[in-house]
JSON list of C-alpha atoms and ligand atoms in Angstrom, two decimals:
[
{"chain": "A", "resi": 3, "resn": "MET", "atom": "CA", "xyz": [-10.38, -12.62, 14.50]},
{"chain": "A", "resi": 4, "resn": "ALA", "atom": "CA", "xyz": [-6.63, -12.19, 14.61]},
{"chain": "A", "resi": 5, "resn": "ARG", "atom": "CA", "xyz": [-4.95, -15.52, 13.86]},
{"chain": "A", "resi": 6, "resn": "GLU", "atom": "CA", "xyz": [-1.94, -15.54, 16.18]},
{"chain": "A", "resi": 7, "resn": "GLN", "atom": "CA", "xyz": [0.89, -16.83, 14.07]},
{"chain": "A", "resi": 8, "resn": "LEU", "atom": "CA", "xyz": [4.48, -17.70, 14.75]},
{"chain": "A", "resi": 9, "resn": "SER", "atom": "CA", "xyz": [6.23, -14.98, 16.76]},
{"chain": "A", "resi": 10, "resn": "ALA", "atom": "CA", "xyz": [4.65, -11.51, 16.51]},
{"chain": "A", "resi": 11, "resn": "ALA", "atom": "CA", "xyz": [3.18, -11.79, 13.03]},
{"chain": "A", "resi": 12, "resn": "ARG", "atom": "CA", "xyz": [-0.43, -10.92, 13.80]},
{"chain": "A", "resi": 13, "resn": "TYR", "atom": "CA", "xyz": [-3.07, -10.56, 11.14]},
{"chain": "A", "resi": 14, "resn": "SER", "atom": "CA", "xyz": [-6.76, -11.09, 10.55]},
{"chain": "A", "resi": 15, "resn": "TRP", "atom": "CA", "xyz": [-7.75, -13.19, 7.54]},
{"chain": "A", "resi": 16, "resn": "ASN", "atom": "CA", "xyz": [-10.76, -12.06, 5.49]},
{"chain": "A", "resi": 17, "resn": "GLY", "atom": "CA", "xyz": [-11.49, -14.66, 2.78]},
{"chain": "A", "resi": 18, "resn": "PHE", "atom": "CA", "xyz": [-14.13, -14.13, 0.06]},
{"chain": "A", "resi": 19, "resn": "ALA", "atom": "CA", "xyz": [-15.79, -16.41, -2.48]},
{"chain": "A", "resi": 20, "resn": "ASP", "atom": "CA", "xyz": [-14.98, -14.07, -5.36]},
{"chain": "A", "resi": 21, "resn": "ARG", "atom": "CA", "xyz": [-13.07, -10.92, -6.18]},
{"chain": "A", "resi": 22, "resn": "GLN", "atom": "CA", "xyz": [-16.12, -8.70, -6.56]},
{"chain": "A", "resi": 23, "resn": "ASP", "atom": "CA", "xyz": [-17.33, -9.60, -3.06]},
{"chain": "A", "resi": 24, "resn": "LEU", "atom": "CA", "xyz": [-13.84, -8.76, -1.78]},
{"chain": "A", "resi": 25, "resn": "ALA", "atom": "CA", "xyz": [-13.80, -5.42, -3.60]},
{"chain": "A", "resi": 26, "resn": "THR", "atom": "CA", "xyz": [-17.20, -4.46, -2.19]},
{"chain": "A", "resi": 27, "resn": "ALA", "atom": "CA", "xyz": [-16.27, -5.40, 1.38]},
{"chain": "A", "resi": 28, "resn": "LEU", "atom": "CA", "xyz": [-12.82, -3.82, 1.35]},
{"chain": "A", "resi": 29, "resn": "ALA", "atom": "CA", "xyz": [-14.05, -0.65, -0.35]},
{"chain": "A", "resi": 30, "resn": "GLY", "atom": "CA", "xyz": [-16.71, -0.36, 2.35]},
{"chain": "A", "resi": 31, "resn": "GLN", "atom": "CA", "xyz": [-14.15, -0.66, 5.13]},
{"chain": "A", "resi": 32, "resn": "ILE", "atom": "CA", "xyz": [-11.83, 1.87, 3.49]},
{"chain": "A", "resi": 33, "resn": "ALA", "atom": "CA", "xyz": [-14.70, 4.33, 3.02]},
{"chain": "A", "resi": 34, "resn": "ASP", "atom": "CA", "xyz": [-15.78, 3.93, 6.64]},
{"chain": "A", "resi": 35, "resn": "ARG", "atom": "CA", "xyz": [-12.23, 4.55, 7.86]},
{"chain": "A", "resi": 36, "resn": "LEU", "atom": "CA", "xyz": [-11.81, 7.61, 5.67]},
{"chain": "A", "resi": 37, "resn": "ALA", "atom": "CA", "xyz": [-15.19, 9.02, 6.75]},
{"chain": "A", "resi": 38, "resn": "GLY", "atom": "CA", "xyz": [-14.22, 8.46, 10.39]},
{"chain": "A", "resi": 39, "resn": "ALA", "atom": "CA", "xyz": [-10.93, 10.32, 9.92]},
{"chain": "A", "resi": 40, "resn": "ILE", "atom": "CA", "xyz": [-12.73, 13.21, 8.25]},
{"chain": "A", "resi": 41, "resn": "ALA", "atom": "CA", "xyz": [-15.23, 13.37, 11.12]},
{"chain": "A", "resi": 42, "resn": "GLU", "atom": "CA", "xyz": [-12.38, 13.26, 13.66]},
{"chain": "A", "resi": 43, "resn": "ARG", "atom": "CA", "xyz": [-9.81, 15.59, 12.13]},
{"chain": "A", "resi": 44, "resn": "GLY", "atom": "CA", "xyz": [-11.40, 17.15, 9.08]},
{"chain": "A", "resi": 45, "resn": "THR", "atom": "CA", "xyz": [-9.22, 15.30, 6.61]},
{"chain": "A", "resi": 46, "resn": "ALA", "atom": "CA", "xyz": [-8.13, 11.77, 5.61]},
{"chain": "A", "resi": 47, "resn": "LEU", "atom": "CA", "xyz": [-4.92, 10.39, 4.12]},
{"chain": "A", "resi": 48, "resn": "LEU", "atom": "CA", "xyz": [-4.98, 7.24, 1.96]},
{"chain": "A", "resi": 49, "resn": "ALA", "atom": "CA", "xyz": [-2.05, 5.41, 0.35]},
{"chain": "A", "resi": 50, "resn": "VAL", "atom": "CA", "xyz": [-2.70, 2.75, -2.27]},
{"chain": "A", "resi": 51, "resn": "SER", "atom": "CA", "xyz": [-0.53, 0.26, -4.11]},
{"chain": "A", "resi": 52, "resn": "GLY", "atom": "CA", "xyz": [-0.39, -0.31, -7.82]},
{"chain": "A", "resi": 53, "resn": "GLY", "atom": "CA", "xyz": [0.08, -3.45, -9.85]},
{"chain": "A", "resi": 54, "resn": "THR", "atom": "CA", "xyz": [-2.61, -5.59, -11.44]},
{"chain": "A", "resi": 55, "resn": "THR", "atom": "CA", "xyz": [-4.69, -6.49, -8.37]},
{"chain": "A", "resi": 56, "resn": "PRO", "atom": "CA", "xyz": [-6.39, -3.29, -7.20]},
{"chain": "A", "resi": 57, "resn": "ALA", "atom": "CA", "xyz": [-8.30, -2.07, -10.32]},
{"chain": "A", "resi": 58, "resn": "LYS", "atom": "CA", "xyz": [-11.60, -3.72, -9.32]},
{"chain": "A", "resi": 59, "resn": "LEU", "atom": "CA", "xyz": [-11.29, -2.40, -5.75]},
{"chain": "A", "resi": 60, "resn": "PHE", "atom": "CA", "xyz": [-10.53, 1.11, -7.05]},
{"chain": "A", "resi": 61, "resn": "ALA", "atom": "CA", "xyz": [-13.62, 1.06, -9.28]},
{"chain": "A", "resi": 62, "resn": "VAL", "atom": "CA", "xyz": [-15.90, 0.21, -6.34]},
{"chain": "A", "resi": 63, "resn": "LEU", "atom": "CA", "xyz": [-14.13, 2.60, -3.94]},
{"chain": "A", "resi": 64, "resn": "SER", "atom": "CA", "xyz": [-14.43, 5.47, -6.46]},
{"chain": "A", "resi": 65, "resn": "THR", "atom": "CA", "xyz": [-18.22, 5.43, -5.99]},
{"chain": "A", "resi": 66, "resn": "ALA", "atom": "CA", "xyz": [-18.16, 5.61, -2.17]},
{"chain": "A", "resi": 67, "resn": "PRO", "atom": "CA", "xyz": [-20.38, 8.47, -0.95]},
{"chain": "A", "resi": 68, "resn": "ILE", "atom": "CA", "xyz": [-17.86, 10.19, 1.31]},
{"chain": "A", "resi": 69, "resn": "ALA", "atom": "CA", "xyz": [-16.40, 13.72, 1.36]},
{"chain": "A", "resi": 70, "resn": "TRP", "atom": "CA", "xyz": [-13.66, 12.96, -1.16]},
{"chain": "A", "resi": 71, "resn": "ASP", "atom": "CA", "xyz": [-12.75, 16.64, -1.33]},
{"chain": "A", "resi": 72, "resn": "LYS", "atom": "CA", "xyz": [-11.31, 16.14, 2.16]},
{"chain": "A", "resi": 73, "resn": "VAL", "atom": "CA", "xyz": [-9.29, 13.07, 1.17]},
{"chain": "A", "resi": 74, "resn": "THR", "atom": "CA", "xyz": [-5.66, 13.10, 0.05]},
{"chain": "A", "resi": 75, "resn": "VAL", "atom": "CA", "xyz": [-4.60, 10.06, -1.95]},
{"chain": "A", "resi": 76, "resn": "THR", "atom": "CA", "xyz": [-0.97, 9.11, -2.46]},
{"chain": "A", "resi": 77, "resn": "LEU", "atom": "CA", "xyz": [0.90, 5.98, -3.49]},
{"chain": "A", "resi": 78, "resn": "VAL", "atom": "CA", "xyz": [2.58, 3.29, -1.42]},
{"chain": "A", "resi": 79, "resn": "ASP", "atom": "CA", "xyz": [5.16, 3.04, -4.19]},
{"chain": "A", "resi": 80, "resn": "GLU", "atom": "CA", "xyz": [5.80, 4.02, -7.77]},
{"chain": "A", "resi": 81, "resn": "ARG", "atom": "CA", "xyz": [7.92, 2.95, -10.66]},
{"chain": "A", "resi": 82, "resn": "PHE", "atom": "CA", "xyz": [10.33, 5.65, -11.90]},
{"chain": "A", "resi": 83, "resn": "VAL", "atom": "CA", "xyz": [8.24, 6.33, -14.99]},
{"chain": "A", "resi": 84, "resn": "PRO", "atom": "CA", "xyz": [6.01, 9.27, -16.01]},
{"chain": "A", "resi": 85, "resn": "PRO", "atom": "CA", "xyz": [2.23, 8.99, -15.53]},
{"chain": "A", "resi": 86, "resn": "SER", "atom": "CA", "xyz": [1.83, 8.42, -19.28]},
{"chain": "A", "resi": 87, "resn": "SER", "atom": "CA", "xyz": [3.67, 5.09, -18.99]},
{"chain": "A", "resi": 88, "resn": "PRO", "atom": "CA", "xyz": [1.59, 1.89, -18.88]},
{"chain": "A", "resi": 89, "resn": "ARG", "atom": "CA", "xyz": [3.80, 0.92, -15.92]},
{"chain": "A", "resi": 90, "resn": "SER", "atom": "CA", "xyz": [2.76, 4.00, -13.91]},
{"chain": "A", "resi": 91, "resn": "ASN", "atom": "CA", "xyz": [0.86, 3.45, -10.67]},
{"chain": "A", "resi": 92, "resn": "ALA", "atom": "CA", "xyz": [-0.23, 7.09, -10.83]},
{"chain": "A", "resi": 93, "resn": "GLY", "atom": "CA", "xyz": [-1.76, 6.32, -14.21]},
{"chain": "A", "resi": 94, "resn": "LEU", "atom": "CA", "xyz": [-3.53, 3.28, -12.76]},
{"chain": "A", "resi": 95, "resn": "VAL", "atom": "CA", "xyz": [-4.97, 5.37, -9.91]},
{"chain": "A", "resi": 96, "resn": "ALA", "atom": "CA", "xyz": [-6.04, 8.18, -12.25]},
{"chain": "A", "resi": 97, "resn": "ALA", "atom": "CA", "xyz": [-7.85, 5.76, -14.54]},
{"chain": "A", "resi": 98, "resn": "ASN", "atom": "CA", "xyz": [-9.52, 3.58, -11.90]},
{"chain": "A", "resi": 99, "resn": "LEU", "atom": "CA", "xyz": [-9.79, 5.39, -8.55]},
{"chain": "A", "resi": 100, "resn": "LEU", "atom": "CA", "xyz": [-9.86, 9.16, -9.24]},
{"chain": "A", "resi": 101, "resn": "GLN", "atom": "CA", "xyz": [-13.16, 9.04, -11.06]},
{"chain": "A", "resi": 102, "resn": "ASN", "atom": "CA", "xyz": [-16.84, 9.24, -10.07]},
{"chain": "A", "resi": 103, "resn": "GLU", "atom": "CA", "xyz": [-17.16, 10.64, -6.51]},
{"chain": "A", "resi": 104, "resn": "ALA", "atom": "CA", "xyz": [-13.46, 10.09, -5.83]},
{"chain": "A", "resi": 105, "resn": "ALA", "atom": "CA", "xyz": [-12.53, 12.49, -8.64]},
{"chain": "A", "resi": 106, "resn": "ALA", "atom": "CA", "xyz": [-12.81, 15.23, -5.99]},
{"chain": "A", "resi": 107, "resn": "ALA", "atom": "CA", "xyz": [-9.89, 13.82, -4.00]},
{"chain": "A", "resi": 108, "resn": "ARG", "atom": "CA", "xyz": [-6.45, 15.46, -3.98]},
{"chain": "A", "resi": 109, "resn": "PHE", "atom": "CA", "xyz": [-3.80, 13.19, -5.49]},
{"chain": "A", "resi": 110, "resn": "VAL", "atom": "CA", "xyz": [-0.14, 13.50, -4.50]},
{"chain": "A", "resi": 111, "resn": "PRO", "atom": "CA", "xyz": [2.09, 11.48, -6.84]},
{"chain": "A", "resi": 112, "resn": "LEU", "atom": "CA", "xyz": [5.53, 10.08, -6.11]},
{"chain": "A", "resi": 113, "resn": "TYR", "atom": "CA", "xyz": [7.05, 10.35, -9.56]},
{"chain": "A", "resi": 114, "resn": "HIS", "atom": "CA", "xyz": [8.91, 13.57, -10.32]},
{"chain": "A", "resi": 115, "resn": "GLU", "atom": "CA", "xyz": [11.19, 14.07, -13.30]},
{"chain": "A", "resi": 116, "resn": "ALA", "atom": "CA", "xyz": [14.64, 14.08, -11.73]},
{"chain": "A", "resi": 117, "resn": "ALA", "atom": "CA", "xyz": [18.24, 13.36, -12.63]},
{"chain": "A", "resi": 118, "resn": "SER", "atom": "CA", "xyz": [18.17, 10.28, -10.40]},
{"chain": "A", "resi": 119, "resn": "ILE", "atom": "CA", "xyz": [15.82, 8.19, -8.32]},
{"chain": "A", "resi": 120, "resn": "GLU", "atom": "CA", "xyz": [17.67, 9.50, -5.27]},
{"chain": "A", "resi": 121, "resn": "ASP", "atom": "CA", "xyz": [16.88, 13.10, -6.26]},
{"chain": "A", "resi": 122, "resn": "ALA", "atom": "CA", "xyz": [13.25, 12.15, -6.88]},
{"chain": "A", "resi": 123, "resn": "ALA", "atom": "CA", "xyz": [13.01, 10.50, -3.44]},
{"chain": "A", "resi": 124, "resn": "ALA", "atom": "CA", "xyz": [14.46, 13.59, -1.76]},
{"chain": "A", "resi": 125, "resn": "ALA", "atom": "CA", "xyz": [11.98, 15.82, -3.63]},
{"chain": "A", "resi": 126, "resn": "ASP", "atom": "CA", "xyz": [9.18, 13.49, -2.61]},
{"chain": "A", "resi": 127, "resn": "SER", "atom": "CA", "xyz": [10.09, 13.57, 1.05]},
{"chain": "A", "resi": 128, "resn": "GLU", "atom": "CA", "xyz": [9.86, 17.36, 0.96]},
{"chain": "A", "resi": 129, "resn": "ALA", "atom": "CA", "xyz": [6.63, 17.34, -1.06]},
{"chain": "A", "resi": 130, "resn": "LEU", "atom": "CA", "xyz": [4.94, 14.78, 1.21]},
{"chain": "A", "resi": 131, "resn": "ARG", "atom": "CA", "xyz": [6.18, 16.17, 4.55]},
{"chain": "A", "resi": 132, "resn": "SER", "atom": "CA", "xyz": [3.24, 18.56, 4.79]},
{"chain": "A", "resi": 133, "resn": "LEU", "atom": "CA", "xyz": [0.62, 15.84, 4.31]},
{"chain": "A", "resi": 134, "resn": "PRO", "atom": "CA", "xyz": [-1.66, 15.17, 7.33]},
{"chain": "A", "resi": 135, "resn": "TRP", "atom": "CA", "xyz": [0.33, 12.17, 8.68]},
{"chain": "A", "resi": 136, "resn": "PRO", "atom": "CA", "xyz": [-0.17, 9.49, 9.92]},
{"chain": "A", "resi": 137, "resn": "LEU", "atom": "CA", "xyz": [-1.88, 7.64, 7.13]},
{"chain": "A", "resi": 138, "resn": "ASP", "atom": "CA", "xyz": [-5.44, 6.69, 7.94]},
{"chain": "A", "resi": 139, "resn": "VAL", "atom": "CA", "xyz": [-5.58, 3.83, 5.44]},
{"chain": "A", "resi": 140, "resn": "VAL", "atom": "CA", "xyz": [-2.90, 1.88, 3.55]},
{"chain": "A", "resi": 141, "resn": "ILE", "atom": "CA", "xyz": [-3.69, -0.76, 0.93]},
{"chain": "A", "resi": 142, "resn": "LEU", "atom": "CA", "xyz": [-0.77, -3.10, 0.33]},
{"chain": "A", "resi": 143, "resn": "GLY", "atom": "CA", "xyz": [-0.29, -5.71, -2.36]},
{"chain": "A", "resi": 144, "resn": "MET", "atom": "CA", "xyz": [2.18, -8.57, -2.34]},
{"chain": "A", "resi": 145, "resn": "GLY", "atom": "CA", "xyz": [4.31, -10.27, -4.92]},
{"chain": "A", "resi": 146, "resn": "GLY", "atom": "CA", "xyz": [4.93, -13.99, -5.14]},
{"chain": "A", "resi": 147, "resn": "ASP", "atom": "CA", "xyz": [8.40, -13.38, -3.67]},
{"chain": "A", "resi": 148, "resn": "GLY", "atom": "CA", "xyz": [6.89, -11.92, -0.53]},
{"chain": "A", "resi": 149, "resn": "HIS", "atom": "CA", "xyz": [7.64, -8.30, -1.40]},
{"chain": "A", "resi": 150, "resn": "THR", "atom": "CA", "xyz": [5.18, -5.56, -0.55]},
{"chain": "A", "resi": 151, "resn": "ALA", "atom": "CA", "xyz": [5.37, -1.90, -1.49]},
{"chain": "A", "resi": 152, "resn": "SER", "atom": "CA", "xyz": [8.76, -1.81, -3.22]},
{"chain": "A", "resi": 153, "resn": "PHE", "atom": "CA", "xyz": [10.48, -3.78, -0.46]},
{"chain": "A", "resi": 154, "resn": "PHE", "atom": "CA", "xyz": [11.97, -6.29, -2.86]},
{"chain": "A", "resi": 155, "resn": "PRO", "atom": "CA", "xyz": [14.08, -9.05, -1.28]},
{"chain": "A", "resi": 156, "resn": "ASP", "atom": "CA", "xyz": [16.97, -8.13, -3.64]},
{"chain": "A", "resi": 157, "resn": "ALA", "atom": "CA", "xyz": [16.82, -4.38, -2.91]},
{"chain": "A", "resi": 158, "resn": "GLY", "atom": "CA", "xyz": [20.27, -3.06, -2.08]},
{"chain": "A", "resi": 159, "resn": "ASN", "atom": "CA", "xyz": [18.92, -0.90, 0.76]},
{"chain": "A", "resi": 160, "resn": "LEU", "atom": "CA", "xyz": [16.36, -3.36, 2.17]},
{"chain": "A", "resi": 161, "resn": "GLY", "atom": "CA", "xyz": [17.57, -2.75, 5.71]},
{"chain": "A", "resi": 162, "resn": "GLU", "atom": "CA", "xyz": [16.86, 0.97, 5.37]},
{"chain": "A", "resi": 163, "resn": "LEU", "atom": "CA", "xyz": [13.50, 0.36, 3.68]},
{"chain": "A", "resi": 164, "resn": "LEU", "atom": "CA", "xyz": [12.41, -1.88, 6.59]},
{"chain": "A", "resi": 165, "resn": "ASP", "atom": "CA", "xyz": [13.90, 0.24, 9.38]},
{"chain": "A", "resi": 166, "resn": "PRO", "atom": "CA", "xyz": [11.01, 0.81, 11.84]},
{"chain": "A", "resi": 167, "resn": "ALA", "atom": "CA", "xyz": [12.82, 3.85, 13.21]},
{"chain": "A", "resi": 168, "resn": "SER", "atom": "CA", "xyz": [13.38, 5.49, 9.82]},
{"chain": "A", "resi": 169, "resn": "ARG", "atom": "CA", "xyz": [12.51, 9.16, 9.70]},
{"chain": "A", "resi": 170, "resn": "ARG", "atom": "CA", "xyz": [12.42, 9.10, 5.90]},
{"chain": "A", "resi": 171, "resn": "ILE", "atom": "CA", "xyz": [9.08, 9.35, 4.13]},
{"chain": "A", "resi": 172, "resn": "VAL", "atom": "CA", "xyz": [10.04, 8.21, 0.62]},
{"chain": "A", "resi": 173, "resn": "LEU", "atom": "CA", "xyz": [13.05, 6.07, -0.24]},
{"chain": "A", "resi": 174, "resn": "PRO", "atom": "CA", "xyz": [14.65, 5.11, -3.55]},
{"chain": "A", "resi": 175, "resn": "VAL", "atom": "CA", "xyz": [14.86, 1.43, -4.48]},
{"chain": "A", "resi": 176, "resn": "HIS", "atom": "CA", "xyz": [17.15, -0.35, -6.90]},
{"chain": "A", "resi": 177, "resn": "ALA", "atom": "CA", "xyz": [16.14, -3.99, -7.23]},
{"chain": "A", "resi": 178, "resn": "ALA", "atom": "CA", "xyz": [16.55, -6.13, -10.34]},
{"chain": "A", "resi": 179, "resn": "SER", "atom": "CA", "xyz": [13.33, -7.99, -9.50]},
{"chain": "A", "resi": 180, "resn": "GLY", "atom": "CA", "xyz": [11.39, -4.72, -9.39]},
{"chain": "A", "resi": 181, "resn": "GLY", "atom": "CA", "xyz": [12.10, -3.73, -12.98]},
{"chain": "A", "resi": 182, "resn": "GLU", "atom": "CA", "xyz": [12.54, 0.06, -13.08]},
{"chain": "A", "resi": 183, "resn": "PRO", "atom": "CA", "xyz": [14.05, 1.90, -10.14]},
{"chain": "A", "resi": 184, "resn": "ARG", "atom": "CA", "xyz": [11.29, 2.50, -7.59]},
{"chain": "A", "resi": 185, "resn": "LEU", "atom": "CA", "xyz": [10.11, 5.09, -5.10]},
{"chain": "A", "resi": 186, "resn": "THR", "atom": "CA", "xyz": [8.48, 3.71, -1.96]},
{"chain": "A", "resi": 187, "resn": "LEU", "atom": "CA", "xyz": [7.04, 4.91, 1.31]},
{"chain": "A", "resi": 188, "resn": "SER", "atom": "CA", "xyz": [9.20, 3.73, 4.18]},
{"chain": "A", "resi": 189, "resn": "MET", "atom": "CA", "xyz": [7.94, 0.85, 6.30]},
{"chain": "A", "resi": 190, "resn": "ALA", "atom": "CA", "xyz": [7.83, 3.22, 9.28]},
{"chain": "A", "resi": 191, "resn": "ARG", "atom": "CA", "xyz": [5.23, 5.39, 7.54]},
{"chain": "A", "resi": 192, "resn": "ILE", "atom": "CA", "xyz": [3.21, 2.40, 6.33]},
{"chain": "A", "resi": 193, "resn": "VAL", "atom": "CA", "xyz": [2.87, 0.57, 9.65]},
{"chain": "A", "resi": 194, "resn": "ALA", "atom": "CA", "xyz": [1.91, 3.79, 11.47]},
{"chain": "A", "resi": 195, "resn": "ALA", "atom": "CA", "xyz": [-1.37, 3.85, 9.50]},
{"chain": "A", "resi": 196, "resn": "GLY", "atom": "CA", "xyz": [-4.62, 3.50, 11.39]},
{"chain": "A", "resi": 197, "resn": "PHE", "atom": "CA", "xyz": [-5.74, 0.69, 9.07]},
{"chain": "A", "resi": 198, "resn": "VAL", "atom": "CA", "xyz": [-3.40, -1.51, 7.04]},
{"chain": "A", "resi": 199, "resn": "ALA", "atom": "CA", "xyz": [-5.00, -3.91, 4.57]},
{"chain": "A", "resi": 200, "resn": "LEU", "atom": "CA", "xyz": [-3.16, -6.47, 2.47]},
{"chain": "A", "resi": 201, "resn": "HIS", "atom": "CA", "xyz": [-5.09, -7.21, -0.74]},
{"chain": "A", "resi": 202, "resn": "ILE", "atom": "CA", "xyz": [-4.09, -10.43, -2.48]},
{"chain": "A", "resi": 203, "resn": "GLU", "atom": "CA", "xyz": [-5.91, -12.61, -5.01]},
{"chain": "A", "resi": 204, "resn": "GLY", "atom": "CA", "xyz": [-5.39, -16.09, -6.42]},
{"chain": "A", "resi": 205, "resn": "ASP", "atom": "CA", "xyz": [-4.15, -19.39, -5.04]},
{"chain": "A", "resi": 206, "resn": "ASP", "atom": "CA", "xyz": [-0.52, -18.63, -5.80]},
{"chain": "A", "resi": 207, "resn": "LYS", "atom": "CA", "xyz": [-0.61, -15.48, -3.66]},
{"chain": "A", "resi": 208, "resn": "ARG", "atom": "CA", "xyz": [-2.30, -17.39, -0.81]},
{"chain": "A", "resi": 209, "resn": "THR", "atom": "CA", "xyz": [0.41, -20.03, -0.96]},
{"chain": "A", "resi": 210, "resn": "ALA", "atom": "CA", "xyz": [3.08, -17.34, -1.01]},
{"chain": "A", "resi": 211, "resn": "PHE", "atom": "CA", "xyz": [1.51, -15.57, 1.96]},
{"chain": "A", "resi": 212, "resn": "ASP", "atom": "CA", "xyz": [1.18, -18.77, 4.00]},
{"chain": "A", "resi": 213, "resn": "GLY", "atom": "CA", "xyz": [4.81, -19.57, 3.16]},
{"chain": "A", "resi": 214, "resn": "ALA", "atom": "CA", "xyz": [5.90, -16.10, 4.30]},
{"chain": "A", "resi": 215, "resn": "MET", "atom": "CA", "xyz": [4.12, -16.63, 7.62]},
{"chain": "A", "resi": 216, "resn": "GLY", "atom": "CA", "xyz": [5.80, -19.97, 8.18]},
{"chain": "A", "resi": 217, "resn": "PRO", "atom": "CA", "xyz": [9.29, -20.77, 9.53]},
{"chain": "A", "resi": 218, "resn": "GLY", "atom": "CA", "xyz": [12.36, -19.69, 7.60]},
{"chain": "A", "resi": 219, "resn": "ALA", "atom": "CA", "xyz": [13.93, -16.45, 6.44]},
{"chain": "A", "resi": 220, "resn": "LYS", "atom": "CA", "xyz": [11.56, -13.53, 7.00]},
{"chain": "A", "resi": 221, "resn": "LYS", "atom": "CA", "xyz": [10.32, -12.03, 3.75]},
{"chain": "A", "resi": 222, "resn": "PRO", "atom": "CA", "xyz": [9.43, -8.33, 3.56]},
{"chain": "A", "resi": 223, "resn": "ILE", "atom": "CA", "xyz": [5.69, -8.91, 4.01]},
{"chain": "A", "resi": 224, "resn": "ARG", "atom": "CA", "xyz": [6.44, -10.78, 7.25]},
{"chain": "A", "resi": 225, "resn": "ARG", "atom": "CA", "xyz": [8.69, -7.97, 8.45]},
{"chain": "A", "resi": 226, "resn": "VAL", "atom": "CA", "xyz": [5.92, -5.44, 7.80]},
{"chain": "A", "resi": 227, "resn": "ILE", "atom": "CA", "xyz": [3.28, -7.51, 9.59]},
{"chain": "A", "resi": 228, "resn": "GLU", "atom": "CA", "xyz": [5.57, -7.99, 12.57]},
{"chain": "A", "resi": 229, "resn": "ALA", "atom": "CA", "xyz": [6.39, -4.29, 12.75]},
{"chain": "A", "resi": 230, "resn": "ALA", "atom": "CA", "xyz": [2.75, -3.20, 12.63]},
{"chain": "A", "resi": 231, "resn": "PRO", "atom": "CA", "xyz": [1.48, -2.15, 16.07]},
{"chain": "A", "resi": 232, "resn": "ARG", "atom": "CA", "xyz": [-1.97, -3.50, 15.19]},
{"chain": "A", "resi": 233, "resn": "PRO", "atom": "CA", "xyz": [-2.92, -6.70, 13.35]},
{"chain": "A", "resi": 234, "resn": "ILE", "atom": "CA", "xyz": [-3.15, -6.04, 9.64]},
{"chain": "A", "resi": 235, "resn": "GLU", "atom": "CA", "xyz": [-6.28, -7.12, 7.74]},
{"chain": "A", "resi": 236, "resn": "VAL", "atom": "CA", "xyz": [-5.61, -9.61, 4.94]},
{"chain": "A", "resi": 237, "resn": "PHE", "atom": "CA", "xyz": [-8.22, -9.67, 2.16]},
{"chain": "A", "resi": 238, "resn": "TRP", "atom": "CA", "xyz": [-8.08, -12.68, -0.17]},
{"chain": "A", "resi": 239, "resn": "ALA", "atom": "CA", "xyz": [-10.21, -14.19, -2.90]},
{"chain": "A", "resi": 240, "resn": "PRO", "atom": "CA", "xyz": [-9.39, -17.09, -5.26]},
{"chain": "B", "resi": 301, "resn": "LIG", "atom": "O1", "xyz": [4.11, -1.06, -7.81]},
{"chain": "B", "resi": 301, "resn": "LIG", "atom": "C1", "xyz": [3.73, -2.21, -7.55]},
{"chain": "B", "resi": 301, "resn": "LIG", "atom": "O2", "xyz": [3.85, -3.18, -8.32]},
{"chain": "B", "resi": 301, "resn": "LIG", "atom": "C2", "xyz": [3.01, -2.49, -6.26]},
{"chain": "B", "resi": 301, "resn": "LIG", "atom": "O3", "xyz": [2.91, -1.51, -5.40]},
{"chain": "B", "resi": 301, "resn": "LIG", "atom": "C3", "xyz": [3.51, -3.79, -5.70]},
{"chain": "B", "resi": 301, "resn": "LIG", "atom": "O4", "xyz": [3.91, -3.81, -4.37]},
{"chain": "B", "resi": 301, "resn": "LIG", "atom": "C4", "xyz": [2.37, -4.74, -5.92]},
{"chain": "B", "resi": 301, "resn": "LIG", "atom": "O5", "xyz": [1.39, -4.53, -4.92]},
{"chain": "B", "resi": 301, "resn": "LIG", "atom": "C5", "xyz": [2.82, -6.17, -5.91]},
{"chain": "B", "resi": 301, "resn": "LIG", "atom": "O6", "xyz": [3.93, -6.29, -6.77]},
{"chain": "B", "resi": 301, "resn": "LIG", "atom": "C6", "xyz": [1.67, -7.06, -6.39]},
{"chain": "B", "resi": 301, "resn": "LIG", "atom": "O7", "xyz": [1.43, -6.71, -7.72]},
{"chain": "B", "resi": 301, "resn": "LIG", "atom": "P1", "xyz": [0.23, -7.40, -8.55]},
{"chain": "B", "resi": 301, "resn": "LIG", "atom": "O8", "xyz": [-1.04, -6.84, -7.98]},
{"chain": "B", "resi": 301, "resn": "LIG", "atom": "O9", "xyz": [0.46, -6.96, -9.97]},
{"chain": "B", "resi": 301, "resn": "LIG", "atom": "O10", "xyz": [0.35, -8.88, -8.35]}
]
């Protein structure tokens, strides 16, 4: 049930007793959505976030019995580091998602060796243009500051990152709070997905989410939820 919140921020809350139950339920919904896309158009496009939250979800999802050879997996965002770096989201996905049945999926990374993050973002936009857009499934995470993807509140180009009319696919991000320079899908590409799930765990993240949905300056996660044409599905466990 969508909990109508202040203004247009619409979302459905899916709370679970523990993180394994959440991973099983969310992986099942993702697999169903991907299988439906494959049945409908012969292919499916999935974008996942990195960070420390999704490893358990990836492990369960990797065993889903779907036609992974018809699934393209890319990233919601990426740190400007090579896949060998412990900070790499591509490395996280390779180690946790692209295994078992999901090893058959095609993976399209965001990181490219380039002279600048701007050059890498331009190369990405060309490399990703031919993917079967729109995304069928997007899995977002959220930081305690209310960022999602690499839409950090202190990003110099936050307005461009959150522009619902942006025609860009991948944008560069410079934000002190994000650590390395980042590459991120634009909000326009994220909210156009058929299914947008926000995966958060722990009491601190729940408090941060509830705060972002309350009155006051709109944090990036609130801007994304408001821009989404359909209620996003929030998955939370303590
Ligand atoms: O590259 C990243 O870090 C993610 O894409 C980012 O948006 C992440 O989802 C949040 O920062 C939450 O990260 P944790 O799961 O580590 O709390």
